[in-house]
Amino acid sequence: MSSILPPSRLWWKEPIAKTEWLWIGIAFVWGMIMFVMMIYWHIYGKQNLSNEAYKTSPEMFAAKAEKFIAENTIRTETDMDIPVVKVPPGGDGYLIARLWNWYPILELEKGQEYKIHLSSMDYNHGFSLQPVNINIQVIPGYEHVVKMTPTSTGTFAIVCNEYCGIGHHTMLGRIYVK
Amino acid sequence: MATTYRTCPSSGLQFEAHAEKLMRWNAVVAVLWLLVGGITAIGVIMTRWPAFKLLPPDQFYTILTAHGIDMLILWILFFEMAVLYFASSTLLRCRLAAPKVAWTGFWLMVVGGIMTNVAIFQGESSVMFTSYVPMQAAPHFYLGLILTAVGALLGCTVFFGTLVVAKRDKTYTGSIPMVTFGALTAAIIAVFTILSGAGILVPTFLWSVGLIKEVDAQLYRMVWWALGHSSQQINVAAHVSIWYLIPAIVIGAKPLSEKVSRGAFLLYILFLQLASAHHLLSDPGMSAEWKVLNTSYFMYFAVMASMIHGFTVPGAIEAAQRRKGFTNGLFEWLRKAPWGNPAFAGMFISLVSFGFLGGISGVVLGTEQINMLMHNTFYVPGHFHTTVVTGTTLAFMAVTYLLVPTLFRRKMIMPKLCQIQPYLFGIAMSITGLVMMGAGTLGVSRRHWDMAFSGAPFQYEWPGAAYLMMGMTGFFGVITIIGGGLWIFLVVGSLLFGEKLEAGSVSDKPTPIPAETPAAAASHHGSDHVGVPGTVVLVLALLVSFVLYYFVNWKYLSEVWLLS
């Protein structure tokens, strides 16, 4: 029956052609493969986003970050004196997202694992590490603890890729990997 | 309420007077919103084109907010109301239930749409389509959206009521047609969507006027996306219905199997709503288990449903063409398809672009871990411009070529230009989407005024290829806008100046759809089964592209820094 005319109720009894069954089977199996693939990657893959997150407040997070910066700053950069902070290998680093900068500059070592704490002081921000291309949402009121191990050295940019107002495009941060 | 029924002499479709007027008004307002959305598209594309960078940042973000709201909500929602009334009252040949309610809904949507746009263009509500809290828009930004949603909910209620009227008045026998079933799917998802929207927009509105102290930023994202993503799933159900509708009218196609196609729609109802998770995969607030289960629509059942439609829609076309005698080789049916008919051409380009570009990119983007490579990059708008634009908008444009002569009783002007339009728009938009995804793969951000970061304390230089992709996005984006503008010109031109067509006979009683005799029904099903080898080849090509592209992205992921 045409798609725009009512079929008689016999449609429910009508047999399904073999090719249609075959395609349904293929689609089902492919779906299962894709489903299992995500679980497989959690077990064997090396790029899984951390589940560790805490409720926080801008004041609490800023206090922790300031303590970390005070203890680990090795120098300052640019005429704005942005602190460059060496994160202890295997230790915790704090990165503040706020209108419109990433604070402070972090210095990491290749091959070491770090726990990077991310949170926002105001709006949503987007942690976009370039040119590696890792993108993580940063939300006010939530402290996200991401374990990351740099596999390359050099100077990396943190682009903000969640719209956060008129100065959004100036919100560029930096990570050094030695 | 007294009413009349007009039978269109060319199509045989029967229009009830109230439904007809509502369809016309909803369709016309939809086109006006598309016009506003199209004008804003110029500002967006010419600013993101690095060679031009047309607008200053404040105007860019204002225009981008308007573009999202006017296209994704207003153009599509008004058109969908027309589709709902068509799929119920017209296809079932019955009166529209409660036309006054339908008009109330229409005016609520008109007032709501204007209110939100006023808020945006006043400049204090450049919060993007998503309006993530705690960034705050003016109260009437949210209020306008709430009114629009209530209006749409009334439209859905009238649709459900009309199904009941048809059943009670016995204007048809058997089951509702496939297209109506698809529209029913869309309407059911719409109710879920609108209730989710109320669940978040009402508190956010109260927060904007100071009655609530705080809306949690993570909770907002979760509930808002039950509105934001599900509303796009309404569009999928609606445009898949149109994929069934157009070949049925143009070449007399019928579904390969009613059971399979309807089953696929049912899977949409059951699973599509989980896709709210697609937007939260790189968020802190949800566990990996939650993300895996929800992002995959509970083990990819809704993807399976779309893959089924991807088979049954071209399969129905192939079967109809083979019945007409185009049986040579694998693809004579496709070569000899009515490519000069803009309704058919638009529908087919919509199908191919949605399947190969929008569909595949969507599943890859929605894979929990792979999402980290693309979240909030230009890949995301690249993806949804090949679902919502080449999928939904192009399907709506295509069906309009059929609606202008039957519903508005005007002949399309400039038939040659009409023939070109779907190719121009569909192909240009597909290429635009593709290069947008290319730029996103290189990391370029979405919703970003300046990829050169002028005024930032540091410098970061995107790879040259990213600038090339953004330039191509600009170029093909402008061609897409020309293609869309051409459609508006042709449709509005035809409504105003097209040759008037005969109204056909008018009666004050509906003529019911003749019942099928059991013998005729039996011969329709079963005995005239036609094989569809060409479609098998097409879907295998889709599968191979899908599998390759999927695993290429896992390869990309394995090369980034280690994360755990």
XYZ file of C-alpha atoms in Angstrom:
742
model
C 0.000 0.000 0.000
C 1.210 3.531 -0.640
C 2.837 5.358 2.255
C 0.038 7.917 2.224
C -2.878 5.479 2.256
C -4.071 3.398 5.189
C -3.031 -0.251 4.849
C -5.442 -2.945 5.920
C -4.570 -4.449 9.238
C -3.100 -7.438 7.412
C 0.192 -5.523 7.244
C 1.136 -6.963 10.575
C 1.043 -10.513 9.199
C 2.951 -9.812 6.054
C 6.317 -11.596 5.808
C 9.557 -9.592 5.804
C 11.856 -10.036 2.811
C 15.196 -11.792 3.380
C 17.296 -8.789 2.335
C 15.484 -6.642 4.887
C 16.117 -9.165 7.650
C 19.737 -9.329 6.608
C 20.152 -5.545 6.798
C 18.394 -5.398 10.159
C 20.795 -8.084 11.364
C 23.816 -6.172 10.064
C 22.622 -2.929 11.656
C 22.048 -4.713 14.970
C 25.461 -6.376 14.972
C 27.204 -3.118 14.026
C 25.401 -1.383 16.869
C 26.601 -4.038 19.295
C 30.181 -3.720 18.017
C 30.086 0.042 18.561
C 28.620 -0.457 22.019
C 31.247 -3.003 23.045
C 33.983 -0.797 21.573
C 33.355 1.916 24.190
C 33.520 -0.641 27.004
C 36.617 -2.275 25.481
C 38.321 1.124 25.426
C 37.551 1.655 29.095
C 39.398 -1.589 29.855
C 42.247 -1.544 27.329
C 42.285 1.968 25.854
C 44.562 4.689 27.167
C 42.339 7.706 26.527
C 39.351 7.715 28.853
C 37.955 10.813 30.471
C 38.198 10.702 34.234
C 35.048 10.204 36.281
C 36.479 11.941 39.313
C 34.535 15.117 40.006
C 33.411 17.040 43.063
C 30.907 19.732 43.816
C 32.773 22.908 44.691
C 32.364 26.665 44.701
C 34.462 29.305 42.932
C 35.829 30.453 46.320
C 36.840 26.962 47.453
C 38.458 26.093 44.153
C 40.289 29.425 43.897
C 41.684 28.955 47.410
C 43.120 25.534 46.524
C 44.508 26.806 43.253
C 46.154 29.849 44.899
C 47.842 27.590 47.463
C 49.132 25.353 44.660
C 50.405 28.374 42.728
C 52.098 29.893 45.778
C 53.955 26.645 46.483
C 55.045 25.700 42.975
C 55.621 28.848 40.908
C 58.996 28.842 39.136
C 58.792 32.112 37.215
C 56.350 34.583 35.723
C 55.753 35.387 32.078
C 54.415 38.210 29.908
C 53.892 41.771 31.109
C 50.874 40.486 33.034
C 53.232 38.399 35.229
C 51.296 35.194 34.741
C 52.873 32.578 37.032
C 54.412 29.504 35.426
C 53.792 26.661 37.835
C 55.692 23.385 37.763
C 53.334 20.596 38.677
C 55.110 17.973 40.820
C 55.441 14.782 38.722
C 52.660 12.417 39.680
C 51.051 15.226 41.657
C 48.105 17.587 41.495
C 47.850 20.690 39.342
C 45.095 23.308 39.353
C 43.810 25.223 36.365
C 41.322 28.044 36.788
C 39.011 28.976 33.928
C 37.598 32.478 34.221
C 36.619 35.499 32.118
C 38.852 35.541 30.049
C 41.910 33.546 30.873
C 43.281 30.197 31.886
C 45.275 30.625 35.060
C 48.114 29.818 35.686
C 50.540 28.475 33.039
C 51.333 24.853 33.849
C 54.688 23.157 33.271
C 54.652 19.374 32.906
C 57.123 16.637 32.033
C 56.656 14.175 29.226
C 55.708 10.683 30.355
C 54.637 11.704 33.870
C 51.054 11.331 35.021
C 49.363 14.415 36.478
C 46.043 15.022 38.164
C 44.829 18.268 36.661
C 41.931 19.881 38.532
C 39.642 21.939 36.316
C 36.902 24.330 37.343
C 35.327 27.602 36.314
C 34.945 30.771 38.340
C 31.964 32.062 36.381
C 30.412 30.709 33.164
C 30.904 27.456 31.271
C 34.282 27.271 29.544
C 35.841 24.760 27.187
C 39.305 23.271 27.777
C 40.637 22.676 24.263
C 44.271 21.578 24.257
C 45.903 22.385 20.925
C 47.358 21.062 18.706
C 46.827 17.799 20.633
C 43.070 18.282 20.317
C 41.621 17.157 23.636
C 38.371 18.943 24.518
C 36.767 18.965 27.957
C 33.804 20.960 29.268
C 34.579 23.106 32.330
C 31.547 23.896 34.467
C 31.234 26.301 37.402
C 30.534 24.564 40.693
C 32.216 21.323 39.605
C 35.836 20.330 40.146
C 36.886 17.810 37.507
C 40.073 15.843 38.259
C 41.514 14.704 34.941
C 44.519 12.384 34.936
C 46.713 13.162 31.976
C 50.118 12.031 30.757
C 51.763 14.178 28.068
C 53.243 12.097 25.271
C 54.897 14.967 23.415
C 57.020 17.957 24.386
C 56.708 21.609 23.448
C 54.425 24.569 23.989
C 50.713 23.854 23.923
C 47.778 26.221 23.773
C 44.559 25.980 25.759
C 41.837 27.486 23.620
C 38.494 28.247 25.241
C 35.931 26.566 23.036
C 32.770 27.183 25.012
C 31.259 30.584 24.311
C 31.787 32.757 27.386
C 31.044 36.298 26.264
C 32.590 39.131 24.379
C 36.238 38.344 25.250
C 35.907 34.628 24.498
C 38.438 34.761 21.654
C 41.141 36.241 23.920
C 40.911 33.357 26.369
C 44.073 31.531 25.457
C 46.175 29.627 27.995
C 49.432 27.771 27.862
C 50.999 24.490 28.963
C 54.708 23.694 28.662
C 55.873 20.117 28.421
C 59.601 19.477 28.957
C -17.964 23.996 13.777
C -19.142 24.079 10.165
C -16.516 23.230 7.657
C -15.979 22.187 4.045
C -13.738 19.736 2.251
C -11.928 20.548 -0.982
C -10.603 17.795 -3.227
C -7.526 18.934 -5.132
C -8.056 18.076 -8.798
C -4.413 17.258 -9.544
C -3.378 15.265 -6.478
C -6.713 13.946 -5.210
C -5.761 15.149 -1.732
C -8.645 16.367 0.343
C -8.208 19.528 2.383
C -10.526 20.469 5.204
C -11.061 24.229 5.314
C -9.726 24.900 8.857
C -6.763 22.579 8.460
C -5.955 24.093 5.075
C -5.875 27.614 6.432
C -3.743 26.549 9.402
C -1.297 24.703 7.184
C -0.945 27.727 4.936
C -0.350 30.151 7.771
C 2.096 27.894 9.553
C 4.008 27.266 6.326
C 4.134 30.967 5.427
C 5.375 31.990 8.877
C 7.932 29.171 8.701
C 9.276 30.625 5.453
C 9.492 34.093 7.022
C 11.591 32.678 9.872
C 13.780 30.906 7.348
C 14.283 34.293 5.731
C 15.361 35.867 9.027
C 17.556 32.854 9.752
C 19.058 33.083 6.286
C 19.912 36.760 6.682
C 21.614 36.012 10.002
C 23.470 33.163 8.267
C 25.166 35.774 6.059
C 26.501 37.542 9.153
C 27.674 34.297 10.707
C 29.418 32.900 7.668
C 31.017 36.179 6.560
C 32.433 36.676 10.053
C 33.829 33.168 10.394
C 35.360 33.410 6.928
C 38.852 34.539 8.041
C 39.383 36.678 4.918
C 36.350 38.864 5.723
C 35.589 38.806 9.464
C 32.623 41.024 8.749
C 31.072 41.780 12.144
C 32.518 42.937 15.478
C 32.314 40.296 18.243
C 29.211 41.615 20.024
C 27.164 41.695 16.819
C 28.533 38.325 15.759
C 27.380 36.604 18.949
C 23.978 38.318 18.772
C 23.497 37.228 15.178
C 24.699 33.706 15.954
C 22.165 33.399 18.781
C 19.390 34.561 16.457
C 20.535 32.193 13.711
C 20.281 29.207 16.067
C 16.890 30.101 17.507
C 15.269 31.152 14.226
C 16.486 28.171 12.229
C 16.519 25.320 14.718
C 13.327 26.256 16.520
C 11.120 28.674 14.642
C 11.503 27.762 10.955
C 11.368 24.050 11.659
C 8.660 24.120 14.318
C 6.203 26.170 12.257
C 6.764 23.932 9.262
C 6.295 20.865 11.444
C 2.920 22.133 12.601
C 1.868 22.241 8.947
C 3.228 18.711 8.486
C 1.267 17.455 11.510
C -2.009 18.931 10.250
C -1.332 17.549 6.776
C -0.487 14.057 8.031
C -3.624 13.944 10.170
C -6.467 15.930 8.619
C -5.444 15.710 4.957
C -4.153 12.158 4.742
C -6.989 10.790 6.900
C -9.564 13.016 5.124
C -11.222 14.186 8.304
C -11.952 17.488 9.989
C -9.308 19.012 12.213
C -10.063 18.594 15.902
C -10.456 21.906 17.749
C -9.248 24.445 15.167
C -9.555 27.210 17.779
C -6.976 25.455 19.946
C -4.747 25.109 16.889
C -5.042 28.859 16.227
C -4.283 29.638 19.862
C -1.167 27.508 19.528
C -0.224 29.276 16.314
C -0.520 32.754 17.836
C 1.347 31.717 20.971
C 4.190 30.543 18.741
C 4.111 33.775 16.740
C 4.158 35.958 19.850
C 6.792 33.768 21.533
C 9.046 33.763 18.498
C 8.885 37.543 18.138
C 9.431 38.050 21.874
C 12.591 35.948 21.913
C 13.887 37.667 18.796
C 13.249 41.084 20.302
C 15.236 40.000 23.360
C 18.102 38.815 21.173
C 18.266 41.885 18.956
C 18.097 44.213 21.944
C 21.576 42.794 22.488
C 21.275 41.688 26.105
C 20.583 38.044 25.306
C 23.570 36.888 23.272
C 23.607 33.602 25.116
C 23.526 31.296 22.083
C 20.820 28.789 21.253
C 21.821 26.748 24.315
C 21.697 29.636 26.859
C 23.857 27.759 29.373
C 23.483 29.136 32.885
C 24.884 31.037 34.720
C 25.170 33.259 31.644
C 21.887 35.147 31.780
C 19.570 36.413 29.083
C 16.737 38.922 29.481
C 13.593 37.338 31.011
C 11.597 37.726 27.788
C 14.184 35.602 25.961
C 13.114 32.596 28.060
C 9.458 33.623 28.207
C 9.243 33.755 24.409
C 10.652 30.235 24.178
C 8.185 28.999 26.796
C 5.245 30.511 24.886
C 6.496 28.955 21.659
C 6.744 25.571 23.365
C 3.244 25.822 24.806
C 1.947 26.746 21.342
C 3.661 23.729 19.824
C 2.235 21.512 22.549
C -1.262 22.726 21.643
C -0.510 21.881 18.001
C 0.478 18.350 19.009
C -2.724 18.005 21.042
C -4.787 19.007 18.013
C -2.883 16.406 15.970
C -3.681 13.641 18.474
C -7.294 14.816 18.638
C -7.559 14.697 14.857
C -6.434 11.061 14.837
C -9.273 10.352 17.255
C -11.756 12.257 15.070
C -10.755 10.250 12.001
C -11.132 6.999 13.911
C -14.546 7.981 15.292
C -15.883 9.356 12.006
C -14.566 6.270 10.198
C -12.965 8.251 7.385
C -10.536 5.363 6.840
C -10.399 1.682 7.511
C -7.395 -0.337 8.566
C -4.348 1.343 10.098
C -3.165 4.933 9.744
C -0.845 5.455 6.739
C 2.920 5.202 7.176
C 3.433 8.956 6.827
C 0.851 9.633 9.538
C 2.561 7.022 11.700
C 5.867 8.851 11.234
C 4.196 12.149 12.128
C 2.719 10.468 15.208
C 6.251 9.454 16.181
C 7.371 13.065 15.783
C 4.449 14.325 17.868
C 5.082 11.853 20.699
C 8.764 12.822 20.842
C 7.658 16.467 20.719
C 5.567 16.070 23.872
C 8.553 14.599 25.748
C 10.774 17.346 24.372
C 8.469 20.180 25.313
C 7.926 18.868 28.832
C 11.706 18.644 29.307
C 11.964 22.157 27.960
C 9.409 23.361 30.478
C 11.358 21.542 33.179
C 14.403 23.699 32.574
C 13.188 26.913 30.923
C 10.576 27.683 33.564
C 13.098 27.593 36.451
C 15.590 29.506 34.313
C 12.978 32.167 33.572
C 12.182 32.427 37.295
C 15.928 32.765 37.980
C 16.206 35.541 35.386
C 13.519 37.566 37.158
C 15.123 36.895 40.547
C 12.625 34.462 42.045
C 15.085 31.561 42.159
C 18.589 32.039 43.475
C 20.530 29.596 41.359
C 20.161 27.014 38.613
C 22.882 24.340 38.751
C 25.080 24.639 35.655
C 25.477 20.879 35.144
C 21.839 20.077 35.809
C 20.846 22.772 33.343
C 22.964 21.175 30.646
C 21.448 17.767 31.225
C 17.812 18.827 31.232
C 18.256 21.483 28.544
C 19.666 18.893 26.160
C 16.631 16.692 26.722
C 14.949 19.624 24.976
C 17.780 20.577 22.623
C 18.652 17.173 21.263
C 15.190 15.643 21.358
C 13.830 18.556 19.378
C 16.194 17.520 16.593
C 14.838 13.987 16.877
C 11.362 15.378 16.176
C 12.886 16.700 12.983
C 14.347 13.321 12.119
C 10.969 11.625 12.541
C 9.311 14.405 10.525
C 11.772 14.381 7.645
C 11.864 10.581 7.455
C 8.070 10.767 7.110
C 8.590 13.171 4.213
C 11.105 10.744 2.685
C 8.243 8.243 2.586
C 5.716 10.854 1.456
C 7.449 12.304 -1.605
C 8.232 9.036 -3.454
C 4.701 7.870 -2.638
C 3.253 10.905 -4.426
C 5.819 11.281 -7.213
C 6.374 7.673 -8.284
C 3.770 5.735 -6.323
C 6.277 4.083 -4.002
C 5.054 1.924 -1.164
C 7.049 0.697 1.823
C 8.879 -2.588 1.326
C 7.448 -3.767 4.599
C 5.063 -1.782 6.760
C 6.133 -3.844 9.737
C 9.830 -3.029 9.397
C 9.392 0.700 8.742
C 6.888 1.164 11.529
C 9.056 -0.876 13.861
C 11.903 1.513 13.099
C 9.704 4.505 14.010
C 8.792 2.738 17.233
C 12.486 2.396 18.097
C 12.750 6.186 17.704
C 9.998 6.692 20.261
C 11.639 4.299 22.703
C 15.265 5.377 22.471
C 15.904 8.698 20.741
C 15.430 10.792 23.866
C 18.538 9.364 25.515
C 20.641 11.411 23.112
C 20.725 14.289 25.573
C 23.898 12.486 26.646
C 25.627 13.316 23.335
C 26.259 16.785 24.662
C 27.516 15.737 28.085
C 30.236 13.250 27.154
C 33.055 15.623 28.102
C 31.284 16.909 31.224
C 32.421 16.276 34.790
C 29.047 15.456 36.316
C 28.142 12.053 34.853
C 29.705 8.629 35.240
C 31.201 6.707 32.331
C 28.501 4.016 32.653
C 25.765 6.626 32.353
C 27.479 8.144 29.332
C 28.006 4.832 27.516
C 24.458 3.621 28.006
C 22.739 6.876 27.115
C 24.928 8.099 24.307
C 24.383 4.839 22.440
C 20.592 5.152 22.722
C 20.745 2.053 24.907
C 22.995 -0.017 22.642
C 22.442 1.879 19.392
C 18.798 0.945 18.860
C 17.891 4.332 17.427
C 20.914 4.170 15.099
C 19.645 0.797 13.981
C 16.266 2.411 13.299
C 17.854 5.088 11.105
C 19.880 2.462 9.267
C 16.626 0.598 8.611
C 15.003 3.717 7.144
C 18.189 4.196 5.155
C 17.407 0.877 3.531
C 13.628 0.962 3.259
C 13.327 4.488 1.820
C 15.582 3.934 -1.242
C 14.312 0.333 -1.341
C 10.736 1.562 -1.750
C 11.877 3.835 -4.579
C 13.768 1.017 -6.280
C 10.822 -1.378 -5.996
C 8.442 1.212 -7.468
C 10.809 1.981 -10.336
C 11.373 -1.712 -11.077
C 7.623 -2.255 -11.170
C 7.509 0.456 -13.817
C 9.965 -1.538 -15.905
C 13.319 0.041 -15.053
C 14.836 -3.346 -14.341
C 18.146 -3.289 -16.238
C 21.262 -3.821 -14.182
C 21.677 -2.641 -10.638
C 20.970 1.037 -11.094
C 18.675 1.725 -14.054
C 15.939 2.515 -11.522
C 18.167 5.206 -10.024
C 19.397 6.670 -13.330
C 15.848 6.947 -14.640
C 14.421 8.375 -11.429
C 12.616 11.726 -11.833
C 15.726 13.852 -11.206
C 14.089 16.821 -12.917
C 11.359 16.904 -10.285
C 12.664 19.189 -7.516
C 10.578 17.428 -4.879
C 12.147 14.075 -5.678
C 15.664 15.445 -6.221
C 15.563 17.360 -2.948
C 14.265 14.355 -1.057
C 16.953 12.056 -2.441
C 19.828 14.472 -1.778
C 18.435 14.888 1.735
C 18.472 11.107 2.208
C 22.029 10.634 0.936
C 23.513 13.631 2.745
C 21.793 12.784 6.021
C 22.932 9.162 5.814
C 26.519 9.526 4.673
C 27.430 12.838 6.332
C 25.052 13.695 9.142
C 24.356 10.162 10.302
C 27.876 8.776 10.315
C 29.403 11.932 11.819
C 26.712 11.967 14.492
C 27.415 8.443 15.668
C 31.176 9.033 15.687
C 30.740 12.320 17.546
C 28.459 10.574 20.007
C 30.984 7.855 20.872
C 31.953 8.446 24.477
C 35.735 8.632 24.182
C 35.959 9.933 20.594
C 33.815 12.890 21.627
C 36.882 14.366 23.373
C 38.443 14.938 19.945
C 35.508 16.995 18.720
C 33.532 18.375 21.640
C 32.713 22.057 21.026
C 34.831 22.168 17.904
C 33.584 23.301 14.502
C 32.945 19.603 13.850
C 29.721 19.884 15.863
C 27.981 22.508 13.674
C 29.436 20.650 10.657
C 27.607 17.553 11.832
C 24.295 19.200 12.519
C 24.261 21.209 9.329
C 24.253 17.851 7.532
C 21.388 16.572 9.664
C 19.147 19.533 10.325
C 19.878 21.424 7.107
C 20.537 18.867 4.367
C 18.297 16.422 6.228
C 15.322 18.309 7.629
C 15.390 21.690 5.884
C 16.050 20.225 2.450
C 13.263 17.658 2.924
C 10.892 20.476 3.917
C 11.970 22.514 0.900
C 11.406 19.495 -1.342
C 7.903 18.780 -0.094
C 7.010 22.448 -0.586
C 7.354 21.949 -4.346
C 4.377 19.602 -3.984
C 2.478 21.741 -1.482
C 2.487 25.003 -3.460
C 0.284 23.609 -6.282
C -2.005 21.510 -4.056
C -2.270 23.498 -0.843
C -1.780 27.035 -2.163
C -3.208 26.310 -5.640
C -0.433 28.137 -7.420
C 1.817 26.879 -10.161
C 5.526 27.191 -9.322
C 7.141 30.029 -11.247
C 10.367 29.544 -13.208
C 10.378 25.729 -13.354
C 13.983 25.608 -14.593
C 15.224 27.415 -11.495
C 13.053 25.156 -9.344
C 14.834 22.169 -10.849
C 18.257 23.563 -10.044
C 17.500 24.757 -6.509
C 17.668 21.458 -4.560
C 20.987 20.564 -6.197
C 22.466 23.995 -5.533
C 21.351 24.096 -1.926
C 21.810 20.418 -1.075
C 25.243 19.957 -2.606
C 26.623 23.296 -1.370
C 25.386 22.610 2.161
C 26.835 19.096 2.113
C 30.247 20.412 1.082
C 30.009 23.180 3.684
C 29.216 20.609 6.356
C 32.116 18.454 5.250
C 34.713 21.238 5.377
C 33.292 22.408 8.714
C 33.909 18.915 10.054
C 37.386 19.066 8.528
C 38.173 22.294 10.395
C 36.756 20.767 13.575
C 38.945 17.697 13.208
C 41.893 20.112 13.249
C 40.556 21.568 16.493
C 38.985 24.867 15.354
C 36.372 26.015 17.893
C 32.716 26.574 17.230
C 31.058 29.839 18.404
C 34.341 31.684 18.202
C 34.771 35.159 16.765
C 38.454 35.141 15.906
C 40.618 32.126 15.151
C 43.652 34.455 15.226
C 42.995 35.208 18.947
C 43.632 38.941 18.605
C 44.124 40.526 22.027
C 45.109 37.264 23.759
C 48.213 37.242 25.990
C 49.737 34.424 23.910
C 49.682 33.390 20.306
C 48.498 30.170 18.817
C 48.618 29.551 15.096
C 46.150 27.025 13.669
C 47.550 24.817 10.901
C 47.257 26.298 7.400
C 44.777 23.564 6.486
C 42.409 24.884 9.172
C 42.398 28.331 7.535
C 41.808 26.690 4.170
C 38.836 24.732 5.553
C 37.381 27.871 7.143
C 37.781 29.741 3.861
C 35.988 26.928 2.046
C 33.291 26.983 4.713
C 32.793 30.655 3.903
C 32.729 30.119 0.153
C 30.364 27.136 0.093
C 28.341 28.636 2.913
C 27.621 31.658 0.741
C 26.552 29.370 -2.120
C 24.253 27.541 0.298
C 22.702 30.843 1.332
C 22.155 31.679 -2.339
C 20.484 28.272 -2.783
C 18.267 28.888 0.229
C 17.481 32.429 -0.892
C 16.533 31.079 -4.310
C 14.050 28.717 -2.664
C 12.461 31.554 -0.688
C 12.316 33.654 -3.855
C 10.686 30.837 -5.848
C 8.166 29.963 -3.155
C 7.179 33.517 -2.269
C 7.174 34.444 -5.978
C 4.872 31.511 -6.752
C 2.519 32.358 -3.892
C 2.237 35.943 -5.118
C 2.522 35.647 -8.881
C 2.192 31.961 -9.765
C -0.569 30.968 -12.141
C -3.725 30.254 -10.149
C -4.840 26.631 -10.245
C -8.319 25.211 -10.007
C -9.644 24.727 -6.495
C -11.486 21.527 -7.294
C -14.807 20.383 -5.975
C -15.912 21.480 -2.522
C -18.238 19.455 -0.373
C -19.511 19.896 3.161
C -18.884 16.238 3.961
C -15.595 14.365 3.858
C -15.261 11.681 1.212
C -13.848 8.724 3.093
C -10.874 6.825 1.744
C -12.290 3.810 -0.096
C -11.776 0.647 1.897
C -9.519 -1.990 0.480
C -11.094 -5.304 -0.297
C -9.281 -8.140 1.456
C -8.354 -9.610 -1.938
C -6.776 -6.347 -3.100
C -4.939 -6.077 0.186
C -3.562 -9.582 -0.182
C -2.307 -8.803 -3.657
C -0.676 -5.610 -2.395
C 1.246 -7.472 0.222
C 3.205 -10.601 -0.431
C 2.569 -11.559 -4.002
C 4.160 -8.603 -5.823
C 7.409 -8.612 -3.916
C 10.282 -7.025 -5.877
C 13.959 -7.524 -5.064
C 16.064 -4.405 -4.443
C 19.686 -5.313 -5.325
C 20.659 -1.697 -6.101
C 19.619 -0.581 -2.636
C 21.672 -3.392 -1.137
C 24.754 -2.037 -2.899
C 23.994 1.504 -1.682
C 23.567 0.498 1.941
C 26.709 -1.636 1.842
C 28.591 1.448 0.613
C 27.138 3.315 3.595
C 28.195 0.551 5.966
C 31.762 0.418 4.630
C 32.140 4.228 4.918
C 30.673 4.080 8.399
C 32.980 1.311 9.658
C 36.122 2.853 8.135
C 35.430 6.344 9.421
C 34.509 5.021 12.854
C 37.785 3.165 13.313
C 39.898 5.950 11.792
C 38.690 8.106 14.662
C 39.679 5.520 17.260
C 43.107 5.608 15.630
C 43.202 9.428 16.010
C 42.159 9.067 19.630
C 44.906 6.540 20.367
C 47.470 9.165 19.335
C 46.599 11.930 21.801
C 47.916 12.328 25.352
C 47.059 9.558 27.779
C 43.983 10.245 29.880
C 42.430 8.241 32.628
